[in-house]
Each structure stands twice: as structure tokens, then as C-alpha cells.
């Protein structure tokens, strides 16, 4: 028999039985994972952290190579992690607030957990690190962490590194700094997305597995470079965005495909620049119809159709897997607005492989499209678009 909190031990193999139905006691919700995080990357990180601080049980080296976390399922900006034992699930709670890829992970019990309450500390309390949510020096008394952040932004100079830095996700593991810098500089210069016609707007690059940070020469170069989001590189689409700690105004940008359309139309290229966002025009939107941020007329409905979110052969066969993926998607998509309905067609049904969301307003649907479109989900690029409300009500998903 296993000890208190442990899953049953198989009498023949003397190792934990991972098919035992106490899965909900061994599963945790992980929020704030950030963009372009893969199952494998997050699992490797969490296992390494738990083993480093002694939160993994040493009793079962035969199970999962001694690593406490046996499965991670990433879904957008959150994930679920499953451990070998209930004790290790409770131990994993002590990694709450651990820094990961520019964010601080939120690790809690899932909403369906009905077991006993277990006490835990934060990663900062466990390791003695500085709490990122503590009030910043100089913040007014009683200010929230958000207010403190706004106070801090006033000390940044316009040419500070943080205004010249870009996070790039979805790079391949064999990417090196020199080739990525050369690719970015050549690409940006060829389409005219450099300040003062500088042939080398990217000055530094730090590669870390499947993501990296690059530093541009000027803040203007940085704002222009964000317009090649989703540019293909080594059979992947790079995800370019401001770092999570960026204190400035988040501006609107176009994507690589839209850049190519502008180049072919003669509206962009060397010597033809899109507008750079400024304090007077933070969105960077021009006033002329032919300029870079020209918006296409799109019919917006309360229904959103998502592609690339699920793998039919992995997610639609078994009822448990199907229910898990529907719950994962529901929890993520509820953050964009009030979600009235979610439909995920099963195998051999019209719309197989797609996800259909019904919001109570067009605003919620629009936000979901904006936030989800272009994300990488388990190695797949997510597509998001409005869907006809009449067809949705008739379940016409062909």
C-alpha cells in the first residue's frame, strides 16, 4: 500500500499505478504561461525546478525517470500539469509565482478539485528570491502593484533597453544568434522596415531554446520590426511582441503577410515606411486610406470559429480527452467575454477539428479573435475568424 496522499502501488511492479482515477488530485492549473510555450518545454522547466529544490519524491526513480511531472497540456496562456503522486501535486503548488519566459506562473488547484486544502508558499518564499508582486521602491503607500508599475515607468528614458527589446517566440532549437540576426536584418531592410535606412536595425540577440530576445538600435527600429510578426523562419512562424515587462503603450501592428501585400502593391519597400507609433498617435494608424494600417472591412458576429486548437486523432477519440480539451478551451476563452456556448464537433462530424464559440456580444468575439489568431498551440498555428450566426444555430459547420 502507498503512504498517505500517494497513489496505489502495483503489487507486482512496486511502482505507482498512474491509471488510478485520482487524476484530479494530481492535476494543477498553471496560468500566465505566455505565448509559444510547448508542452515539453514547460514540463522540462517544472521538473527541473522541483528536483532542484527537493520537491520530487525519491521513492520512485523507475517512474518517469524520477521526474515528478508526467504530463503537461498547454492551451494558449494556461496549462494543466499532472504529477505522479498527490504529494508531488501538493509540492508543485510551492512553485507558484516562479519566473518563466518573462512571466510569473500562477499555479493553483483546478476548479474541479474537491480534495482537502493543502498549505503552500510561493517560489519566492521557498527560495528567498524577491517577490515580483511586492511594491516597487518609491511607490506611494497603499498603491497596488499595478499602480507601482505605472509609477516606475516614469523613470525610463526613451532610449532605455526595454524600449528597444523584442520577445521572439517559436524559434527552432537549432537556431543560433548569428543566423537569426542576419535573417531579421536582411528581412527588415528589404521591406523598408528600418529607421533612417539602417541596414542592421537589430544589434543584439539572446537565444534560449524555442524563444529569444533581440535588441534593436533605436526605439523606432523596434516599433517597425514588430510589423514582421508571423514571418516564416525554418518552417516556423516567428511570434514577435513586446516583452511582458514593457512599460510603454502597446501599439497595433500588422503581420508579415500584410507587409508582403503592401510591398507588392508598391505601398512599402525600401524608402517607403509605415508610420511609427508616437505619443500623439499611439496606435500608429495613419489618416490616409493607402497607408499601412488600412483596415479591411470585416463582418463581425458573436460566433468565432477556431482552427488548429485541437488534434482530432488525439483529442476527439476518448471521452476523457475530449472533455478535458473542451474544459481547457472554455476556461481560456471565457477570459475574453461572456461565453454562452462552445461546440467542438467529434470525429466524422461536420466541422471536425474546429472549435466554435458563441459570445454574448460582438466585442467579446472580436477580442477572442484578436487574442487567439496566430498563436502557437501544441506546435500548430491557431486560426480565428467570425462565423455566420445562422449557420451556428443550425449546426451547419460544413
Tab-separated table of C-alpha atoms in Angstrom:
chain	number	residue	atom	x	y	z
A	1	UNK	CA	0.000	0.000	0.000
A	2	UNK	CA	1.139	3.555	-0.683
A	3	UNK	CA	1.552	6.165	2.017
A	4	UNK	CA	-0.928	8.934	2.755
A	5	UNK	CA	-1.535	11.051	-0.337
A	6	UNK	CA	0.194	8.631	-2.680
A	7	UNK	CA	-1.485	6.784	-5.492
A	8	UNK	CA	-1.722	2.983	-5.111
A	9	UNK	CA	1.370	0.860	-5.655
A	10	UNK	CA	1.126	-2.003	-8.126
A	11	UNK	CA	1.927	-5.179	-6.113
A	12	UNK	CA	3.871	-6.718	-8.998
A	13	UNK	CA	5.963	-3.788	-10.205
A	14	UNK	CA	6.124	-1.953	-6.850
A	15	UNK	CA	5.618	1.367	-8.650
A	16	UNK	CA	2.684	3.814	-8.700
A	17	UNK	CA	-0.370	2.922	-10.757
A	18	UNK	CA	-0.798	6.008	-12.965
A	19	UNK	CA	-4.179	4.830	-14.291
A	20	UNK	CA	-5.828	5.264	-10.887
A	21	UNK	CA	-8.855	7.599	-11.085
A	22	UNK	CA	-7.439	10.172	-8.633
A	23	UNK	CA	-6.216	12.261	-11.551
A	24	UNK	CA	-7.952	15.407	-10.292
A	25	UNK	CA	-5.890	15.212	-7.090
A	26	UNK	CA	-2.695	15.004	-9.122
A	27	UNK	CA	-3.511	17.806	-11.559
A	28	UNK	CA	-2.801	21.535	-11.240
A	29	UNK	CA	-3.795	24.587	-13.258
A	30	UNK	CA	-0.916	26.764	-14.477
A	31	UNK	CA	-1.755	30.273	-15.618
A	32	UNK	CA	0.220	33.096	-17.230
A	33	UNK	CA	2.396	30.774	-19.317
A	34	UNK	CA	2.867	33.361	-22.054
A	35	UNK	CA	2.991	32.842	-25.815
A	36	UNK	CA	4.549	29.981	-27.776
A	37	UNK	CA	5.095	27.669	-24.809
A	38	UNK	CA	5.108	23.958	-25.671
A	39	UNK	CA	4.094	21.008	-23.501
A	40	UNK	CA	7.636	19.645	-23.478
A	41	UNK	CA	9.315	22.953	-22.657
A	42	UNK	CA	7.050	23.683	-19.694
A	43	UNK	CA	7.286	20.126	-18.353
A	44	UNK	CA	11.098	20.165	-18.533
A	45	UNK	CA	11.203	23.505	-16.729
A	46	UNK	CA	8.844	22.497	-13.905
A	47	UNK	CA	10.511	19.102	-13.393
A	48	UNK	CA	13.933	20.741	-13.186
A	49	UNK	CA	12.670	23.322	-10.693
A	50	UNK	CA	11.011	20.726	-8.440
A	51	UNK	CA	14.051	18.468	-8.448
A	52	UNK	CA	16.395	21.387	-7.791
A	53	UNK	CA	14.639	22.365	-4.548
A	54	UNK	CA	13.867	18.810	-3.411
A	55	UNK	CA	10.113	18.724	-4.070
A	56	UNK	CA	10.240	15.435	-6.011
A	57	UNK	CA	9.745	12.204	-4.057
A	58	UNK	CA	12.863	9.995	-4.283
A	59	UNK	CA	10.885	6.763	-3.729
A	60	UNK	CA	10.034	6.047	-7.360
A	61	UNK	CA	13.080	6.501	-9.632
A	62	UNK	CA	11.579	3.917	-12.018
A	63	UNK	CA	8.590	6.150	-12.793
A	64	UNK	CA	9.150	8.824	-15.418
A	65	UNK	CA	12.900	8.789	-14.851
A	66	UNK	CA	12.405	10.069	-11.307
A	67	UNK	CA	10.709	13.234	-12.564
A	68	UNK	CA	7.574	14.235	-10.644
A	69	UNK	CA	5.542	15.669	-13.538
A	70	UNK	CA	4.318	13.083	-16.033
A	71	UNK	CA	2.185	15.227	-18.361
A	72	UNK	CA	1.635	18.867	-19.337
A	73	UNK	CA	-1.118	20.150	-21.634
A	74	UNK	CA	-0.630	23.725	-22.839
A	75	UNK	CA	-3.667	25.665	-24.074
A	76	UNK	CA	-2.934	29.248	-25.020
A	77	UNK	CA	-1.873	31.252	-21.969
A	78	UNK	CA	-2.515	28.467	-19.461
A	79	UNK	CA	-1.780	24.783	-18.983
A	80	UNK	CA	-2.553	21.733	-16.856
A	81	UNK	CA	0.192	19.639	-15.255
A	82	UNK	CA	-0.253	16.105	-13.912
A	83	UNK	CA	2.132	14.640	-11.336
A	84	UNK	CA	2.982	11.049	-10.383
A	85	UNK	CA	1.575	11.371	-6.867
A	86	UNK	CA	-0.819	13.525	-4.857
A	87	UNK	CA	2.030	14.574	-2.588
A	88	UNK	CA	4.015	15.875	-5.550
A	89	UNK	CA	0.962	17.788	-6.755
A	90	UNK	CA	0.812	19.497	-3.369
A	91	UNK	CA	4.549	20.140	-3.578
A	92	UNK	CA	4.184	21.669	-7.041
A	93	UNK	CA	1.945	24.369	-5.546
A	94	UNK	CA	5.099	25.778	-3.940
A	95	UNK	CA	6.331	26.829	-7.395
A	96	UNK	CA	3.561	29.435	-7.580
A	97	UNK	CA	4.954	32.753	-8.903
A	98	UNK	CA	8.102	31.156	-10.333
A	99	UNK	CA	9.574	33.260	-13.191
A	100	UNK	CA	9.284	31.628	-16.623
A	101	UNK	CA	9.984	33.193	-20.033
A	102	UNK	CA	9.380	36.726	-18.826
A	103	UNK	CA	6.215	35.871	-16.863
A	104	UNK	CA	5.406	34.634	-13.359
A	105	UNK	CA	3.472	31.365	-13.380
A	106	UNK	CA	0.211	31.094	-11.439
A	107	UNK	CA	-0.022	27.546	-10.052
A	108	UNK	CA	-3.265	26.572	-8.298
A	109	UNK	CA	-5.711	23.687	-7.955
A	110	UNK	CA	-8.134	23.330	-10.892
A	111	UNK	CA	-11.759	24.332	-10.385
A	112	UNK	CA	-12.909	20.686	-10.388
A	113	UNK	CA	-10.614	19.775	-7.457
A	114	UNK	CA	-12.650	18.605	-4.449
A	115	UNK	CA	-9.915	17.231	-2.206
A	116	UNK	CA	-8.592	18.601	1.087
A	117	UNK	CA	-6.966	22.016	1.280
A	118	UNK	CA	-3.155	21.917	1.341
A	119	UNK	CA	-0.975	24.781	2.505
A	120	UNK	CA	1.846	26.081	0.336
A	121	UNK	CA	4.219	29.000	-0.086
A	122	UNK	CA	5.318	30.946	-3.145
A	123	UNK	CA	8.507	30.289	-5.085
A	124	UNK	CA	9.961	33.495	-3.640
A	125	UNK	CA	9.221	32.396	-0.061
A	126	UNK	CA	10.638	28.950	-0.784
A	127	UNK	CA	13.903	30.180	-2.302
A	128	UNK	CA	14.348	33.597	-0.696
A	129	UNK	CA	14.012	35.411	-4.028
A	130	UNK	CA	12.469	38.877	-4.291
A	131	UNK	CA	8.687	38.792	-4.738
A	132	UNK	CA	7.868	40.390	-8.129
A	133	UNK	CA	4.465	41.488	-6.809
A	134	UNK	CA	5.893	43.398	-3.868
A	135	UNK	CA	5.538	47.220	-4.033
A	136	UNK	CA	8.338	48.791	-6.037
A	137	UNK	CA	10.758	51.247	-4.361
A	138	UNK	CA	9.293	54.731	-4.377
A	139	UNK	CA	5.702	53.598	-4.871
A	140	UNK	CA	3.123	55.559	-2.886
A	141	UNK	CA	1.866	53.944	0.333
A	142	UNK	CA	-1.130	51.720	-0.268
A	143	UNK	CA	-0.604	51.593	-4.037
A	144	UNK	CA	-1.350	48.349	-5.804
A	145	UNK	CA	1.351	46.537	-7.750
A	146	UNK	CA	-0.258	47.878	-10.910
A	147	UNK	CA	-0.014	51.454	-9.583
A	148	UNK	CA	3.589	50.821	-8.629
A	149	UNK	CA	4.381	49.691	-12.135
A	150	UNK	CA	2.880	52.847	-13.587
A	151	UNK	CA	4.927	54.945	-11.163
A	152	UNK	CA	8.096	53.145	-12.182
A	153	UNK	CA	7.590	53.746	-15.891
A	154	UNK	CA	8.246	57.422	-15.417
A	155	UNK	CA	11.936	56.804	-14.702
A	156	UNK	CA	12.570	55.054	-18.026
A	157	UNK	CA	14.490	57.052	-20.610
A	158	UNK	CA	13.263	56.929	-24.195
A	159	UNK	CA	16.423	55.121	-25.316
A	160	UNK	CA	16.323	52.593	-22.467
A	161	UNK	CA	16.949	48.971	-23.436
A	162	UNK	CA	13.425	47.905	-22.516
A	163	UNK	CA	12.044	50.146	-25.286
A	164	UNK	CA	14.421	48.540	-27.803
A	165	UNK	CA	13.811	44.897	-26.915
A	166	UNK	CA	11.551	42.361	-28.640
A	167	UNK	CA	10.499	38.893	-27.494
A	168	UNK	CA	10.556	36.337	-30.329
A	169	UNK	CA	8.799	33.028	-29.793
A	170	UNK	CA	8.545	29.834	-31.840
A	171	UNK	CA	12.205	29.659	-32.855
A	172	UNK	CA	13.664	26.211	-33.532
A	173	UNK	CA	16.054	24.611	-31.068
A	174	UNK	CA	18.918	24.675	-33.592
A	175	UNK	CA	18.644	28.440	-34.150
A	176	UNK	CA	21.788	30.402	-33.355
A	177	UNK	CA	22.164	34.114	-32.673
A	178	UNK	CA	24.194	34.989	-35.771
A	179	UNK	CA	21.817	33.448	-38.316
A	180	UNK	CA	18.717	34.885	-36.649
A	181	UNK	CA	20.208	38.393	-36.538
A	182	UNK	CA	21.239	38.152	-40.184
A	183	UNK	CA	17.764	36.947	-41.161
A	184	UNK	CA	15.991	39.716	-39.252
A	185	UNK	CA	18.280	42.483	-40.503
A	186	UNK	CA	18.041	41.335	-44.121
A	187	UNK	CA	14.268	40.924	-43.938
A	188	UNK	CA	13.586	44.271	-42.252
A	189	UNK	CA	15.859	46.199	-44.609
A	190	UNK	CA	14.471	44.533	-47.733
A	191	UNK	CA	10.914	45.685	-46.978
A	192	UNK	CA	11.862	49.123	-45.678
A	193	UNK	CA	11.132	48.493	-42.011
A	194	UNK	CA	14.246	50.229	-40.640
A	195	UNK	CA	14.793	53.681	-39.165
A	196	UNK	CA	16.948	56.061	-41.258
A	197	UNK	CA	17.502	53.256	-43.785
A	198	UNK	CA	19.789	51.402	-41.353
A	199	UNK	CA	20.760	48.028	-42.918
A	200	UNK	CA	21.312	46.483	-39.469
A	201	UNK	CA	18.496	47.581	-37.140
A	202	UNK	CA	18.938	44.530	-34.855
A	203	UNK	CA	22.072	44.895	-32.736
A	204	UNK	CA	21.897	42.034	-30.219
A	205	UNK	CA	20.287	38.618	-29.873
A	206	UNK	CA	19.946	36.159	-26.974
A	207	UNK	CA	18.656	32.708	-27.938
A	208	UNK	CA	17.155	30.392	-25.331
A	209	UNK	CA	15.687	27.213	-26.790
A	210	UNK	CA	12.412	27.958	-28.553
A	211	UNK	CA	12.392	31.667	-27.812
A	212	UNK	CA	14.789	34.584	-27.783
A	213	UNK	CA	15.151	38.302	-27.138
A	214	UNK	CA	16.564	40.757	-29.657
A	215	UNK	CA	17.641	44.339	-29.095
A	216	UNK	CA	17.271	46.985	-31.787
A	217	UNK	CA	19.404	50.084	-32.345
A	218	UNK	CA	16.598	52.576	-31.686
A	219	UNK	CA	13.048	52.534	-30.277
A	220	UNK	CA	11.864	53.465	-33.784
A	221	UNK	CA	13.545	50.362	-35.238
A	222	UNK	CA	11.808	48.290	-32.567
A	223	UNK	CA	8.359	49.661	-33.397
A	224	UNK	CA	8.924	48.970	-37.098
A	225	UNK	CA	10.285	45.445	-36.539
A	226	UNK	CA	7.092	44.371	-34.754
A	227	UNK	CA	5.346	44.523	-38.149
A	228	UNK	CA	7.000	41.279	-39.326
A	229	UNK	CA	5.137	39.193	-36.744
A	230	UNK	CA	4.461	35.670	-38.134
A	231	UNK	CA	7.361	35.849	-40.614
A	232	UNK	CA	8.405	32.301	-41.702
A	233	UNK	CA	11.796	31.111	-40.434
A	234	UNK	CA	12.983	27.491	-40.602
A	235	UNK	CA	9.486	26.100	-41.236
A	236	UNK	CA	8.102	28.050	-38.263
A	237	UNK	CA	6.237	31.336	-37.944
A	238	UNK	CA	8.071	33.646	-35.567
A	239	UNK	CA	5.990	35.413	-32.928
A	240	UNK	CA	7.234	38.969	-32.330
A	241	UNK	CA	5.932	41.045	-29.438
A	242	UNK	CA	6.977	43.384	-26.647
A	243	UNK	CA	8.443	41.706	-23.521
A	244	UNK	CA	5.983	41.198	-20.661
A	245	UNK	CA	7.777	43.844	-18.558
A	246	UNK	CA	7.474	46.521	-21.262
A	247	UNK	CA	6.083	49.646	-19.526
A	248	UNK	CA	5.034	51.634	-22.586
A	249	UNK	CA	1.870	51.783	-24.669
A	250	UNK	CA	1.138	48.568	-26.596
A	251	UNK	CA	0.713	49.649	-30.213
A	252	UNK	CA	-1.125	47.988	-33.075
A	253	UNK	CA	0.941	46.383	-35.812
A	254	UNK	CA	0.403	44.420	-38.979
A	255	UNK	CA	1.734	40.943	-39.790
A	256	UNK	CA	4.251	39.635	-42.300
A	257	UNK	CA	1.594	38.611	-44.825
A	258	UNK	CA	0.150	42.119	-44.721
A	259	UNK	CA	3.642	43.557	-45.213
A	260	UNK	CA	4.050	41.440	-48.351
A	261	UNK	CA	0.712	42.713	-49.659
A	262	UNK	CA	1.896	46.298	-49.157
A	263	UNK	CA	5.219	45.602	-50.869
A	264	UNK	CA	3.540	44.013	-53.889
A	265	UNK	CA	1.133	46.953	-54.094
A	266	UNK	CA	4.048	49.392	-54.079
A	267	UNK	CA	2.977	50.855	-50.734
A	268	UNK	CA	6.053	49.557	-48.888
A	269	UNK	CA	9.657	48.745	-49.617
A	270	UNK	CA	13.000	50.441	-49.226
A	271	UNK	CA	12.342	54.135	-48.756
A	272	UNK	CA	8.597	53.664	-48.097
A	273	UNK	CA	7.992	53.438	-44.364
A	274	UNK	CA	4.871	52.738	-42.329
A	275	UNK	CA	4.161	55.281	-39.587
A	276	UNK	CA	5.938	54.804	-36.250
A	277	UNK	CA	3.687	54.974	-33.164
A	278	UNK	CA	4.137	58.131	-31.086
A	279	UNK	CA	2.593	59.731	-28.020
A	280	UNK	CA	0.256	61.716	-30.265
A	281	UNK	CA	-0.624	58.638	-32.307
A	282	UNK	CA	-0.016	55.574	-30.079
A	283	UNK	CA	-1.705	53.152	-32.463
A	284	UNK	CA	0.494	54.207	-35.378
A	285	UNK	CA	-2.600	54.459	-37.570
A	286	UNK	CA	-2.263	56.899	-40.461
A	287	UNK	CA	-5.066	59.050	-41.822
A	288	UNK	CA	-4.679	58.075	-45.476
A	289	UNK	CA	-6.550	55.143	-46.967
A	290	UNK	CA	-3.446	53.670	-48.611
A	291	UNK	CA	-1.195	53.592	-45.546
A	292	UNK	CA	-0.009	50.599	-43.574
A	293	UNK	CA	-2.751	50.155	-41.006
A	294	UNK	CA	-5.599	50.304	-43.502
A	295	UNK	CA	-8.295	48.082	-42.059
A	296	UNK	CA	-10.216	45.668	-44.177
A	297	UNK	CA	-13.986	45.631	-43.867
A	298	UNK	CA	-14.789	42.509	-41.856
A	299	UNK	CA	-18.270	41.359	-40.837
A	300	UNK	CA	-18.056	40.661	-37.108
A	301	UNK	CA	-20.544	38.300	-35.454
A	302	UNK	CA	-20.927	36.850	-31.980
A	303	UNK	CA	-19.633	33.496	-33.242
A	304	UNK	CA	-15.929	32.634	-33.521
A	305	UNK	CA	-14.504	29.734	-35.480
A	306	UNK	CA	-11.077	28.459	-34.358
A	307	UNK	CA	-8.783	26.163	-36.313
A	308	UNK	CA	-5.582	24.496	-35.137
A	309	UNK	CA	-6.672	24.331	-31.485
A	310	UNK	CA	-7.155	20.570	-31.377
A	311	UNK	CA	-5.771	17.398	-32.894
A	312	UNK	CA	-8.734	15.179	-33.931
A	313	UNK	CA	-6.859	11.893	-33.523
A	314	UNK	CA	-5.617	12.850	-30.035
A	315	UNK	CA	-8.448	14.950	-28.601
A	316	UNK	CA	-11.680	13.658	-30.153
A	317	UNK	CA	-11.472	9.876	-29.710
A	318	UNK	CA	-11.643	9.199	-25.969
A	319	UNK	CA	-14.383	10.862	-23.917
A	320	UNK	CA	-11.979	11.863	-21.138
A	321	UNK	CA	-9.567	13.541	-23.559
A	322	UNK	CA	-12.469	15.253	-25.315
A	323	UNK	CA	-13.948	16.580	-22.076
A	324	UNK	CA	-10.535	17.787	-20.904
A	325	UNK	CA	-9.802	19.727	-24.086
A	326	UNK	CA	-13.287	21.302	-24.110
A	327	UNK	CA	-12.794	22.411	-20.499
A	328	UNK	CA	-9.331	23.789	-21.278
A	329	UNK	CA	-10.622	25.819	-24.221
A	330	UNK	CA	-13.642	27.025	-22.251
A	331	UNK	CA	-11.513	28.297	-19.364
A	332	UNK	CA	-9.207	30.171	-21.736
A	333	UNK	CA	-11.919	31.676	-23.944
A	334	UNK	CA	-14.047	32.859	-21.021
A	335	UNK	CA	-11.355	35.456	-20.342
A	336	UNK	CA	-12.294	37.391	-23.494
A	337	UNK	CA	-16.009	37.865	-22.753
A	338	UNK	CA	-19.160	36.092	-21.577
A	339	UNK	CA	-19.172	32.730	-23.346
A	340	UNK	CA	-22.674	31.395	-23.993
A	341	UNK	CA	-21.815	28.186	-25.826
A	342	UNK	CA	-18.884	26.154	-27.119
A	343	UNK	CA	-19.169	23.448	-29.780
A	344	UNK	CA	-16.363	21.016	-30.611
A	345	UNK	CA	-17.564	18.528	-33.267
A	346	UNK	CA	-16.482	14.922	-32.687
A	347	UNK	CA	-14.798	12.659	-35.227
A	348	UNK	CA	-16.581	12.217	-38.577
A	349	UNK	CA	-18.947	15.112	-37.825
A	350	UNK	CA	-19.164	18.339	-39.877
A	351	UNK	CA	-16.580	20.798	-38.601
A	352	UNK	CA	-14.330	18.067	-37.211
A	353	UNK	CA	-11.109	19.627	-35.894
A	354	UNK	CA	-12.605	23.116	-35.454
A	355	UNK	CA	-13.905	24.905	-32.371
A	356	UNK	CA	-16.968	27.173	-32.400
A	357	UNK	CA	-17.543	29.800	-29.695
A	358	UNK	CA	-20.678	31.834	-29.047
A	359	UNK	CA	-20.270	35.068	-27.081
A	360	UNK	CA	-22.958	37.358	-25.738
A	361	UNK	CA	-21.534	40.311	-27.677
A	362	UNK	CA	-19.549	41.124	-30.787
A	363	UNK	CA	-16.966	42.811	-28.559
A	364	UNK	CA	-16.194	39.539	-26.787
A	365	UNK	CA	-15.953	37.677	-30.083
A	366	UNK	CA	-13.666	40.340	-31.556
A	367	UNK	CA	-11.375	40.197	-28.537
A	368	UNK	CA	-11.152	36.406	-28.785
A	369	UNK	CA	-10.180	36.636	-32.456
A	370	UNK	CA	-7.559	39.284	-31.756
A	371	UNK	CA	-6.021	37.371	-28.837
A	372	UNK	CA	-6.088	33.865	-30.332
A	373	UNK	CA	-5.309	34.386	-34.017
A	374	UNK	CA	-1.724	33.486	-34.840
A	375	UNK	CA	-0.943	31.786	-31.538
A	376	UNK	CA	1.017	28.550	-31.497
A	377	UNK	CA	-0.927	25.727	-29.837
A	378	UNK	CA	0.961	22.455	-29.344
A	379	UNK	CA	3.014	23.259	-32.455
A	380	UNK	CA	0.007	24.325	-34.545
A	381	UNK	CA	-0.818	27.860	-35.700
A	382	UNK	CA	-4.279	28.895	-34.472
A	383	UNK	CA	-6.696	30.496	-36.922
A	384	UNK	CA	-9.596	32.646	-35.695
A	385	UNK	CA	-12.427	34.235	-37.665
A	386	UNK	CA	-16.051	35.301	-37.375
A	387	UNK	CA	-18.648	32.670	-38.268
A	388	UNK	CA	-22.212	33.082	-39.513
A	389	UNK	CA	-24.688	33.150	-36.606
A	390	UNK	CA	-27.458	31.492	-38.614
A	391	UNK	CA	-25.228	28.576	-39.577
A	392	UNK	CA	-24.114	28.181	-35.968
A	393	UNK	CA	-27.694	27.908	-34.703
A	394	UNK	CA	-28.428	25.287	-37.384
A	395	UNK	CA	-25.156	23.480	-36.529
A	396	UNK	CA	-24.163	23.907	-40.169
A	397	UNK	CA	-20.387	23.591	-39.779
A	398	UNK	CA	-19.535	22.335	-43.262
